[in-house]
CSV table of N, CA, C and O in Angstrom, one decimal:
chain,number,residue,atom,x,y,z
A,1,MET,N,-95.0,194.3,263.3
A,1,MET,CA,-96.4,194.4,263.5
A,1,MET,C,-96.7,194.7,265.0
A,1,MET,O,-96.2,194.2,265.9
A,2,SER,N,-97.6,195.7,265.1
A,2,SER,CA,-98.0,196.1,266.4
A,2,SER,C,-98.6,194.9,267.2
A,2,SER,O,-99.1,194.0,266.6
A,3,THR,N,-98.5,195.0,268.5
A,3,THR,CA,-99.1,193.9,269.3
A,3,THR,C,-100.6,193.8,269.1
A,3,THR,O,-101.1,192.7,269.4
A,4,ARG,N,-101.3,194.8,268.7
A,4,ARG,CA,-102.7,194.8,268.5
A,4,ARG,C,-103.1,194.6,267.0
A,4,ARG,O,-104.3,194.4,266.8
A,5,THR,N,-102.2,194.7,266.1
A,5,THR,CA,-102.6,194.6,264.7
A,5,THR,C,-103.3,193.3,264.4
A,5,THR,O,-104.4,193.3,263.8
A,6,LEU,N,-102.8,192.2,264.9
A,6,LEU,CA,-103.4,190.9,264.7
A,6,LEU,C,-104.8,190.9,265.3
A,6,LEU,O,-105.7,190.3,264.7
A,7,ASP,N,-105.0,191.5,266.4
A,7,ASP,CA,-106.3,191.5,267.0
A,7,ASP,C,-107.4,192.2,266.1
A,7,ASP,O,-108.5,191.7,265.9
A,8,TRP,N,-107.0,193.4,265.6
A,8,TRP,CA,-107.8,194.1,264.7
A,8,TRP,C,-108.1,193.3,263.4
A,8,TRP,O,-109.2,193.3,262.9
A,9,TRP,N,-107.1,192.7,262.9
A,9,TRP,CA,-107.2,191.9,261.7
A,9,TRP,C,-108.1,190.7,261.9
A,9,TRP,O,-109.0,190.5,261.0
A,10,ARG,N,-107.9,190.0,262.9
A,10,ARG,CA,-108.7,188.8,263.2
A,10,ARG,C,-110.2,189.2,263.4
A,10,ARG,O,-111.1,188.5,262.9
A,11,GLN,N,-110.4,190.3,264.1
A,11,GLN,CA,-111.8,190.7,264.3
A,11,GLN,C,-112.4,191.2,262.9
A,11,GLN,O,-113.6,190.9,262.7
A,12,ALA,N,-111.6,191.8,262.1
A,12,ALA,CA,-112.1,192.2,260.7
A,12,ALA,C,-112.6,190.9,260.0
A,12,ALA,O,-113.7,191.0,259.4
A,13,GLU,N,-111.8,189.9,260.0
A,13,GLU,CA,-112.2,188.7,259.3
A,13,GLU,C,-113.5,188.1,259.9
A,13,GLU,O,-114.4,187.6,259.2
A,14,ARG,N,-113.6,188.1,261.2
A,14,ARG,CA,-114.8,187.6,261.9
A,14,ARG,C,-116.0,188.4,261.5
A,14,ARG,O,-117.1,187.9,261.3
A,15,ASP,N,-115.9,189.7,261.5
A,15,ASP,CA,-117.0,190.6,261.1
A,15,ASP,C,-117.4,190.3,259.7
A,15,ASP,O,-118.6,190.4,259.4
A,16,LEU,N,-116.5,190.1,258.8
A,16,LEU,CA,-116.8,189.7,257.4
A,16,LEU,C,-117.6,188.4,257.3
A,16,LEU,O,-118.6,188.3,256.6
A,17,ASN,N,-117.2,187.5,258.1
A,17,ASN,CA,-117.9,186.2,258.2
A,17,ASN,C,-119.3,186.4,258.8
A,17,ASN,O,-120.3,185.8,258.3
A,18,LEU,N,-119.5,187.3,259.8
A,18,LEU,CA,-120.8,187.6,260.3
A,18,LEU,C,-121.6,188.3,259.2
A,18,LEU,O,-122.8,188.0,259.1
A,19,ALA,N,-121.1,189.1,258.4
A,19,ALA,CA,-121.8,189.8,257.3
A,19,ALA,C,-122.3,188.7,256.4
A,19,ALA,O,-123.5,188.8,255.9
A,20,ARG,N,-121.6,187.7,256.1
A,20,ARG,CA,-122.0,186.6,255.2
A,20,ARG,C,-123.2,185.9,255.8
A,20,ARG,O,-124.2,185.5,255.1
A,21,LEU,N,-123.0,185.5,257.1
A,21,LEU,CA,-124.1,184.8,257.8
A,21,LEU,C,-125.4,185.7,257.8
A,21,LEU,O,-126.5,185.1,257.6
A,22,ALA,N,-125.3,187.0,258.1
A,22,ALA,CA,-126.5,187.8,258.1
A,22,ALA,C,-127.1,187.9,256.7
A,22,ALA,O,-128.3,187.8,256.6
A,23,ARG,N,-126.3,188.0,255.7
A,23,ARG,CA,-126.8,188.0,254.3
A,23,ARG,C,-127.6,186.7,254.0
A,23,ARG,O,-128.7,186.7,253.5
A,24,ASP,N,-127.0,185.6,254.4
A,24,ASP,CA,-127.6,184.3,254.1
A,24,ASP,C,-128.9,184.1,254.9
A,24,ASP,O,-129.8,183.4,254.5
A,25,ALA,N,-129.0,184.8,256.1
A,25,ALA,CA,-130.2,184.8,256.9
A,25,ALA,C,-131.2,185.8,256.5
A,25,ALA,O,-132.2,186.1,257.2
A,26,ALA,N,-130.9,186.5,255.4
A,26,ALA,CA,-131.8,187.6,254.9
A,26,ALA,C,-131.9,188.8,255.9
A,26,ALA,O,-132.9,189.5,255.9
A,27,CYS,N,-130.9,189.0,256.7
A,27,CYS,CA,-130.8,190.1,257.6
A,27,CYS,C,-129.8,191.1,257.0
A,27,CYS,O,-128.7,191.3,257.4
A,28,HIS,N,-130.3,191.7,255.9
A,28,HIS,CA,-129.4,192.5,255.1
A,28,HIS,C,-128.9,193.8,255.7
A,28,HIS,O,-127.8,194.2,255.4
A,29,LYS,N,-129.7,194.4,256.6
A,29,LYS,CA,-129.2,195.6,257.3
A,29,LYS,C,-128.0,195.3,258.1
A,29,LYS,O,-127.0,196.0,258.1
A,30,TRP,N,-128.0,194.1,258.8
A,30,TRP,CA,-126.8,193.7,259.6
A,30,TRP,C,-125.7,193.3,258.7
A,30,TRP,O,-124.5,193.5,259.1
A,31,ALA,N,-126.0,192.7,257.6
A,31,ALA,CA,-124.9,192.3,256.6
A,31,ALA,C,-124.1,193.6,256.2
A,31,ALA,O,-122.9,193.6,256.2
A,32,CYS,N,-124.9,194.6,255.9
A,32,CYS,CA,-124.3,195.9,255.4
A,32,CYS,C,-123.4,196.5,256.5
A,32,CYS,O,-122.3,196.9,256.3
A,33,PHE,N,-124.0,196.5,257.8
A,33,PHE,CA,-123.3,197.1,258.9
A,33,PHE,C,-122.0,196.3,259.2
A,33,PHE,O,-120.9,196.9,259.4
A,34,ALA,N,-122.1,195.0,259.2
A,34,ALA,CA,-121.0,194.1,259.6
A,34,ALA,C,-119.9,194.2,258.5
A,34,ALA,O,-118.7,194.2,258.8
A,35,ALA,N,-120.3,194.4,257.2
A,35,ALA,CA,-119.3,194.6,256.2
A,35,ALA,C,-118.6,195.9,256.4
A,35,ALA,O,-117.3,196.0,256.2
A,36,HIS,N,-119.3,197.0,256.8
A,36,HIS,CA,-118.6,198.2,257.1
A,36,HIS,C,-117.6,198.0,258.2
A,36,HIS,O,-116.5,198.5,258.2
A,37,GLN,N,-118.0,197.3,259.3
A,37,GLN,CA,-117.2,197.1,260.4
A,37,GLN,C,-115.9,196.3,260.1
A,37,GLN,O,-114.8,196.6,260.6
A,38,ALA,N,-116.1,195.3,259.2
A,38,ALA,CA,-114.9,194.5,258.8
A,38,ALA,C,-113.9,195.4,258.1
A,38,ALA,O,-112.7,195.3,258.3
A,39,ALA,N,-114.4,196.2,257.2
A,39,ALA,CA,-113.5,197.1,256.4
A,39,ALA,C,-112.8,198.1,257.4
A,39,ALA,O,-111.6,198.3,257.3
A,40,GLU,N,-113.6,198.7,258.3
A,40,GLU,CA,-113.0,199.6,259.2
A,40,GLU,C,-111.9,199.0,260.0
A,40,GLU,O,-110.8,199.6,260.2
A,41,LYS,N,-112.1,197.8,260.6
A,41,LYS,CA,-111.1,197.2,261.5
A,41,LYS,C,-109.9,196.7,260.7
A,41,LYS,O,-108.8,196.8,261.2
A,42,ALA,N,-110.1,196.3,259.4
A,42,ALA,CA,-109.0,195.9,258.6
A,42,ALA,C,-108.1,197.1,258.3
A,42,ALA,O,-106.8,197.0,258.5
A,43,VAL,N,-108.7,198.2,258.0
A,43,VAL,CA,-107.8,199.4,257.7
A,43,VAL,C,-107.1,199.9,258.9
A,43,VAL,O,-106.0,200.3,258.9
A,44,LYS,N,-107.8,199.8,260.1
A,44,LYS,CA,-107.1,200.2,261.3
A,44,LYS,C,-105.9,199.2,261.6
A,44,LYS,O,-104.9,199.7,262.1
A,45,ALA,N,-106.1,198.0,261.3
A,45,ALA,CA,-104.9,197.0,261.5
A,45,ALA,C,-103.8,197.5,260.6
A,45,ALA,O,-102.6,197.5,261.1
A,46,LEU,N,-104.0,197.9,259.4
A,46,LEU,CA,-103.0,198.4,258.5
A,46,LEU,C,-102.3,199.6,259.0
A,46,LEU,O,-101.1,199.8,259.0
A,47,HIS,N,-103.1,200.5,259.6
A,47,HIS,CA,-102.5,201.7,260.2
A,47,HIS,C,-101.6,201.3,261.3
A,47,HIS,O,-100.5,201.9,261.4
A,48,LEU,N,-102.0,200.4,262.2
A,48,LEU,CA,-101.1,200.0,263.3
A,48,LEU,C,-99.8,199.4,262.8
A,48,LEU,O,-98.8,199.6,263.4
A,49,THR,N,-99.9,198.7,261.7
A,49,THR,CA,-98.7,198.1,261.1
A,49,THR,C,-97.6,199.1,260.8
A,49,THR,O,-96.4,198.9,260.8
A,50,HIS,N,-98.1,200.3,260.4
A,50,HIS,CA,-97.3,201.4,260.1
A,50,HIS,C,-97.1,202.4,261.2
A,50,HIS,O,-96.7,203.6,261.0
A,51,GLY,N,-97.4,202.0,262.4
A,51,GLY,CA,-97.1,202.8,263.6
A,51,GLY,C,-98.1,203.9,263.8
A,51,GLY,O,-97.7,204.9,264.5
A,52,GLN,N,-99.2,203.9,263.1
A,52,GLN,CA,-100.2,204.9,263.3
A,52,GLN,C,-101.4,204.5,264.1
A,52,GLN,O,-101.9,203.3,263.9
A,53,GLU,N,-101.9,205.3,264.9
A,53,GLU,CA,-103.2,205.1,265.6
A,53,GLU,C,-104.3,205.7,264.6
A,53,GLU,O,-104.1,206.8,264.1
A,54,ALA,N,-105.3,205.0,264.4
A,54,ALA,CA,-106.4,205.5,263.6
A,54,ALA,C,-107.7,205.6,264.4
A,54,ALA,O,-108.1,204.6,265.1
A,55,TRP,N,-108.3,206.7,264.3
A,55,TRP,CA,-109.6,206.9,265.1
A,55,TRP,C,-110.7,207.3,264.1
A,55,TRP,O,-110.5,207.8,263.1
A,56,GLY,N,-111.9,206.9,264.5
A,56,GLY,CA,-113.1,207.3,263.7
A,56,GLY,C,-113.6,206.1,263.0
A,56,GLY,O,-113.1,205.0,263.1
A,57,HIS,N,-114.7,206.3,262.3
A,57,HIS,CA,-115.4,205.2,261.7
A,57,HIS,C,-115.6,205.4,260.2
A,57,HIS,O,-116.3,204.6,259.5
A,58,VAL,N,-115.1,206.4,259.6
A,58,VAL,CA,-115.2,206.7,258.2
A,58,VAL,C,-114.1,206.0,257.4
A,58,VAL,O,-113.0,206.4,257.4
A,59,VAL,N,-114.5,204.9,256.8
A,59,VAL,CA,-113.5,204.0,256.2
A,59,VAL,C,-112.8,204.7,255.0
A,59,VAL,O,-111.5,204.6,254.9
A,60,ALA,N,-113.5,205.5,254.3
A,60,ALA,CA,-112.8,206.3,253.1
A,60,ALA,C,-111.7,207.2,253.7
A,60,ALA,O,-110.6,207.2,253.1
A,61,ARG,N,-112.0,207.9,254.8
A,61,ARG,CA,-111.0,208.8,255.3
A,61,ARG,C,-109.9,208.0,255.9
A,61,ARG,O,-108.7,208.3,255.7
A,62,LEU,N,-110.2,206.9,256.6
A,62,LEU,CA,-109.1,206.0,257.1
A,62,LEU,C,-108.2,205.5,256.0
A,62,LEU,O,-107.0,205.5,256.2
A,63,ILE,N,-108.7,205.2,254.9
A,63,ILE,CA,-107.9,204.7,253.8
A,63,ILE,C,-107.1,205.9,253.3
A,63,ILE,O,-105.9,205.7,253.0
A,64,GLN,N,-107.7,207.0,253.1
A,64,GLN,CA,-106.9,208.2,252.6
A,64,GLN,C,-105.8,208.6,253.5
A,64,GLN,O,-104.8,209.2,253.1
A,65,GLU,N,-105.9,208.3,254.8
A,65,GLU,CA,-104.9,208.7,255.8
A,65,GLU,C,-103.8,207.6,255.9
A,65,GLU,O,-102.8,207.8,256.7
A,66,LEU,N,-103.8,206.6,255.1
A,66,LEU,CA,-102.7,205.6,255.1
A,66,LEU,C,-101.5,206.2,254.6
A,66,LEU,O,-101.5,207.1,253.8
A,67,PRO,N,-100.3,205.7,255.0
A,67,PRO,CA,-99.1,206.2,254.4
A,67,PRO,C,-99.1,206.0,252.9
A,67,PRO,O,-99.7,205.0,252.4
A,68,ASP,N,-98.4,206.9,252.2
A,68,ASP,CA,-98.4,206.8,250.7
A,68,ASP,C,-97.9,205.5,250.2
A,68,ASP,O,-98.4,205.0,249.1
A,69,VAL,N,-97.0,204.8,250.9
A,69,VAL,CA,-96.5,203.5,250.4
A,69,VAL,C,-97.6,202.4,250.3
A,69,VAL,O,-97.4,201.4,249.7
A,70,VAL,N,-98.7,202.6,251.0
A,70,VAL,CA,-99.7,201.5,251.0
A,70,VAL,C,-101.1,202.1,250.6
A,70,VAL,O,-102.0,201.3,250.6
A,71,ARG,N,-101.2,203.3,250.2
A,71,ARG,CA,-102.5,203.9,249.8
A,71,ARG,C,-103.0,203.2,248.5
A,71,ARG,O,-102.3,203.1,247.6
A,72,PRO,N,-104.3,202.8,248.5
A,72,PRO,CA,-104.8,202.1,247.4
A,72,PRO,C,-105.3,203.1,246.3
A,72,PRO,O,-105.2,204.3,246.4
A,73,SER,N,-105.9,202.6,245.3
A,73,SER,CA,-106.4,203.4,244.2
A,73,SER,C,-107.6,204.1,244.6
A,73,SER,O,-108.3,203.8,245.6
A,74,PRO,N,-107.9,205.2,243.9
A,74,PRO,CA,-109.2,206.0,244.3
A,74,PRO,C,-110.4,205.1,244.2
A,74,PRO,O,-111.4,205.4,244.9
A,75,ASP,N,-110.4,204.1,243.3
A,75,ASP,CA,-111.6,203.2,243.2
A,75,ASP,C,-111.9,202.6,244.5
A,75,ASP,O,-113.1,202.4,244.9
A,76,LEU,N,-110.9,202.1,245.3
A,76,LEU,CA,-111.2,201.5,246.6
A,76,LEU,C,-111.7,202.5,247.6
A,76,LEU,O,-112.5,202.1,248.4
A,77,VAL,N,-111.3,203.7,247.5
A,77,VAL,CA,-111.8,204.8,248.4
A,77,VAL,C,-113.3,205.0,248.1
A,77,VAL,O,-114.1,205.1,249.0
A,78,GLU,N,-113.7,205.0,246.8
A,78,GLU,CA,-115.1,205.1,246.4
A,78,GLU,C,-115.9,203.9,247.0
A,78,GLU,O,-117.0,204.1,247.4
A,79,LYS,N,-115.4,202.8,246.9
A,79,LYS,CA,-116.1,201.6,247.5
A,79,LYS,C,-116.2,201.7,249.0
A,79,LYS,O,-117.3,201.4,249.6
A,80,ALA,N,-115.2,202.3,249.7
A,80,ALA,CA,-115.3,202.5,251.1
A,80,ALA,C,-116.4,203.5,251.4
A,80,ALA,O,-117.1,203.4,252.4
A,81,ARG,N,-116.6,204.5,250.5
A,81,ARG,CA,-117.6,205.5,250.7
A,81,ARG,C,-119.0,204.9,250.7
A,81,ARG,O,-119.9,205.3,251.4
A,82,VAL,N,-119.2,203.9,249.8
A,82,VAL,CA,-120.4,203.1,249.8
A,82,VAL,C,-120.7,202.5,251.2
A,82,VAL,O,-121.7,202.5,251.8
A,83,LEU,N,-119.6,201.8,251.7
A,83,LEU,CA,-119.7,201.1,253.0
A,83,LEU,C,-120.0,202.1,254.1
A,83,LEU,O,-120.7,201.9,255.0
A,84,ASP,N,-119.4,203.3,254.0
A,84,ASP,CA,-119.6,204.3,255.0
A,84,ASP,C,-121.1,204.7,255.2
A,84,ASP,O,-121.6,205.1,256.2
A,85,GLY,N,-121.8,204.6,254.1
A,85,GLY,CA,-123.3,204.9,254.1
A,85,GLY,C,-124.1,203.9,254.9
A,85,GLY,O,-125.3,204.1,255.1
A,86,TYR,N,-123.4,202.8,255.3
A,86,TYR,CA,-124.1,201.8,256.1
A,86,TYR,C,-123.8,201.8,257.6
A,86,TYR,O,-124.3,201.0,258.4
A,87,TYR,N,-123.0,202.8,258.0
A,87,TYR,CA,-122.6,202.9,259.4
A,87,TYR,C,-123.8,203.3,260.3
A,87,TYR,O,-124.0,202.6,261.4
A,88,VAL,N,-124.5,204.3,260.0
A,88,VAL,CA,-125.6,204.7,260.9
A,88,VAL,C,-127.0,204.2,260.5
A,88,VAL,O,-127.7,203.7,261.3
A,89,PRO,N,-127.4,204.5,259.3
A,89,PRO,CA,-128.8,204.2,258.9
A,89,PRO,C,-129.2,202.7,259.0
A,89,PRO,O,-130.4,202.4,259.0
A,90,THR,N,-128.3,201.8,259.0
A,90,THR,CA,-128.6,200.4,259.1
A,90,THR,C,-129.1,200.1,260.5
A,90,THR,O,-129.7,199.0,260.7
A,91,ARG,N,-128.8,200.9,261.5
A,91,ARG,CA,-129.0,200.6,262.9
A,91,ARG,C,-130.1,201.4,263.5
A,91,ARG,O,-130.7,200.9,264.5
A,92,TYR,N,-130.5,202.5,263.0
A,92,TYR,CA,-131.4,203.4,263.8
A,92,TYR,C,-132.6,203.7,262.9
A,92,TYR,O,-132.5,204.1,261.8
A,93,PRO,N,-133.8,203.6,263.6
A,93,PRO,CA,-135.0,203.9,262.9
A,93,PRO,C,-135.1,205.4,262.3
A,93,PRO,O,-135.8,205.6,261.3
A,94,ASN,N,-134.4,206.3,262.9
A,94,ASN,CA,-134.4,207.7,262.4
A,94,ASN,C,-133.3,207.9,261.3
A,94,ASN,O,-133.1,209.0,261.0
A,95,GLY,N,-132.7,206.8,260.9
A,95,GLY,CA,-131.7,207.0,259.8
A,95,GLY,C,-132.3,207.2,258.4
A,95,GLY,O,-131.5,207.5,257.5
A,96,HIS,N,-133.6,207.0,258.3
A,96,HIS,CA,-134.3,207.1,257.0
A,96,HIS,C,-135.5,208.0,257.3
A,96,HIS,O,-136.0,208.0,258.4
A,97,PRO,N,-136.0,208.6,256.2
A,97,PRO,CA,-137.2,209.5,256.4
A,97,PRO,C,-138.4,208.8,257.0
A,97,PRO,O,-139.2,209.4,257.8
A,98,GLU,N,-138.5,207.5,256.7
A,98,GLU,CA,-139.6,206.7,257.4
A,98,GLU,C,-139.2,205.2,257.3
A,98,GLU,O,-138.4,204.8,256.5
A,99,GLY,N,-139.9,204.4,258.1
A,99,GLY,CA,-139.7,203.0,258.1
A,99,GLY,C,-138.4,202.6,258.9
A,99,GLY,O,-137.4,203.3,259.0
A,100,PRO,N,-138.5,201.4,259.5
A,100,PRO,CA,-137.3,200.8,260.2
A,100,PRO,C,-136.2,200.4,259.2
A,100,PRO,O,-136.5,200.2,258.1
A,101,PRO,N,-135.0,200.3,259.7
A,101,PRO,CA,-133.9,200.0,258.8
A,101,PRO,C,-134.1,198.8,258.0
A,101,PRO,O,-133.7,198.7,256.8
A,102,PHE,N,-134.6,197.7,258.6
A,102,PHE,CA,-134.7,196.5,257.9
A,102,PHE,C,-135.5,196.6,256.6
A,102,PHE,O,-135.3,195.8,255.7
A,103,GLU,N,-136.4,197.6,256.5
A,103,GLU,CA,-137.2,197.8,255.3
A,103,GLU,C,-136.4,198.4,254.1
A,103,GLU,O,-136.8,198.5,253.0
A,104,HIS,N,-135.2,198.9,254.4
A,104,HIS,CA,-134.4,199.7,253.5
A,104,HIS,C,-133.3,199.0,252.8
A,104,HIS,O,-132.6,199.5,252.0
A,105,TYR,N,-133.0,197.8,253.3
A,105,TYR,CA,-131.9,197.0,252.8
A,105,TYR,C,-132.3,195.6,252.3
A,105,TYR,O,-133.1,194.9,253.0
A,106,GLY,N,-131.7,195.2,251.2
A,106,GLY,CA,-132.1,193.9,250.6
A,106,GLY,C,-130.8,193.2,250.1
A,106,GLY,O,-129.7,193.6,250.4
A,107,HIS,N,-131.1,192.2,249.3
A,107,HIS,CA,-130.0,191.3,248.8
A,107,HIS,C,-129.0,192.1,248.0
A,107,HIS,O,-127.8,191.9,248.1
A,108,LEU,N,-129.4,193.1,247.2
A,108,LEU,CA,-128.5,193.8,246.3
A,108,LEU,C,-127.5,194.6,247.2
A,108,LEU,O,-126.3,194.6,246.9
A,109,GLN,N,-128.0,195.3,248.2
A,109,GLN,CA,-127.1,196.1,249.1
A,109,GLN,C,-126.2,195.2,249.9
A,109,GLN,O,-125.0,195.5,250.0
A,110,SER,N,-126.7,194.1,250.4
A,110,SER,CA,-125.7,193.2,251.2
A,110,SER,C,-124.7,192.6,250.3
A,110,SER,O,-123.5,192.4,250.7
A,111,GLU,N,-125.1,192.2,249.1
A,111,GLU,CA,-124.1,191.6,248.2
A,111,GLU,C,-123.0,192.6,247.8
A,111,GLU,O,-121.8,192.3,247.8
A,112,GLN,N,-123.4,193.8,247.5
A,112,GLN,CA,-122.4,194.9,247.2
A,112,GLN,C,-121.6,195.2,248.4
A,112,GLN,O,-120.3,195.3,248.3
A,113,ALA,N,-122.1,195.3,249.6
A,113,ALA,CA,-121.4,195.5,250.8
A,113,ALA,C,-120.3,194.4,251.0
A,113,ALA,O,-119.2,194.7,251.4
A,114,LEU,N,-120.7,193.2,250.9
A,114,LEU,CA,-119.8,192.1,251.0
A,114,LEU,C,-118.7,192.1,250.0
A,114,LEU,O,-117.5,191.9,250.3
A,115,GLN,N,-119.0,192.5,248.8
A,115,GLN,CA,-118.0,192.5,247.7
A,115,GLN,C,-117.0,193.6,248.0
A,115,GLN,O,-115.8,193.4,248.0
A,116,TYR,N,-117.5,194.8,248.4
A,116,TYR,CA,-116.6,195.9,248.6
A,116,TYR,C,-115.7,195.7,249.9
A,116,TYR,O,-114.5,196.0,249.9
A,117,ALA,N,-116.3,195.2,250.9
A,117,ALA,CA,-115.6,194.9,252.1
A,117,ALA,C,-114.5,193.8,251.8
A,117,ALA,O,-113.4,193.9,252.3
A,118,GLY,N,-114.9,192.8,251.1
A,118,GLY,CA,-114.0,191.7,250.7
A,118,GLY,C,-112.8,192.3,249.9
A,118,GLY,O,-111.6,191.9,250.1
A,119,GLU,N,-113.0,193.3,249.1
A,119,GLU,CA,-111.9,193.9,248.3
A,119,GLU,C,-111.0,194.7,249.2
A,119,GLU,O,-109.8,194.7,249.1
A,120,ILE,N,-111.6,195.4,250.2
A,120,ILE,CA,-110.8,196.1,251.2
A,120,ILE,C,-110.0,195.2,252.0
A,120,ILE,O,-108.8,195.4,252.3
A,121,LEU,N,-110.6,194.1,252.5
A,121,LEU,CA,-109.8,193.1,253.3
A,121,LEU,C,-108.7,192.5,252.5
A,121,LEU,O,-107.6,192.2,253.0
A,122,ALA,N,-108.9,192.2,251.2
A,122,ALA,CA,-107.9,191.6,250.3
A,122,ALA,C,-106.8,192.6,250.2
A,122,ALA,O,-105.6,192.2,250.2
A,123,PHE,N,-107.1,193.9,250.0
A,123,PHE,CA,-106.0,194.9,249.9
A,123,PHE,C,-105.2,194.9,251.2
A,123,PHE,O,-103.9,194.9,251.1
A,124,VAL,N,-105.8,194.9,252.3
A,124,VAL,CA,-105.1,195.0,253.6
A,124,VAL,C,-104.3,193.7,253.8
A,124,VAL,O,-103.1,193.7,254.2
A,125,ARG,N,-104.9,192.6,253.5
A,125,ARG,CA,-104.2,191.3,253.7
A,125,ARG,C,-102.9,191.3,252.9
A,125,ARG,O,-101.9,190.8,253.4
A,126,ASP,N,-102.9,191.7,251.6
A,126,ASP,CA,-101.7,191.8,250.8
A,126,ASP,C,-100.6,192.6,251.4
A,126,ASP,O,-99.5,192.4,251.3
A,127,ARG,N,-101.0,193.7,252.1
A,127,ARG,CA,-100.0,194.6,252.7
A,127,ARG,C,-99.6,194.2,254.1
A,127,ARG,O,-98.6,194.7,254.5
A,128,LEU,N,-100.4,193.4,254.7
A,128,LEU,CA,-99.9,192.9,256.0
A,128,LEU,C,-99.0,191.7,255.9
A,128,LEU,O,-98.2,191.4,256.8
A,129,ALA,N,-99.0,191.0,254.7
A,129,ALA,CA,-98.2,189.8,254.5
A,129,ALA,C,-96.7,190.2,254.4
A,129,ALA,O,-96.3,191.3,254.1
């Protein structure tokens, strides 16, 4: 395990916990963004375990660039694509045609983001063990 793998993994877990707290506080845009961040950091930890540096923020691409021995099903890549949609527009008022980000995200989005990020973290956890 790379000397930084555990750092990335532990931060991924913290980000997922933050996503839950944001959801519970009805701050759904932050829940969606934090879920994306959790998935991104978890996948980067897995890259490090296999001696790879991973750059960028597109979780679906990061997953697809994993070594063949740990690459997940296409279904998990699709779930990562959903999370990728939360990277920019959850944070910036010009990420949508009109209205601030908090008006565009609700309970359904944050629940789905938490579910998908949780599945990605579970996938990574199994392969880090």
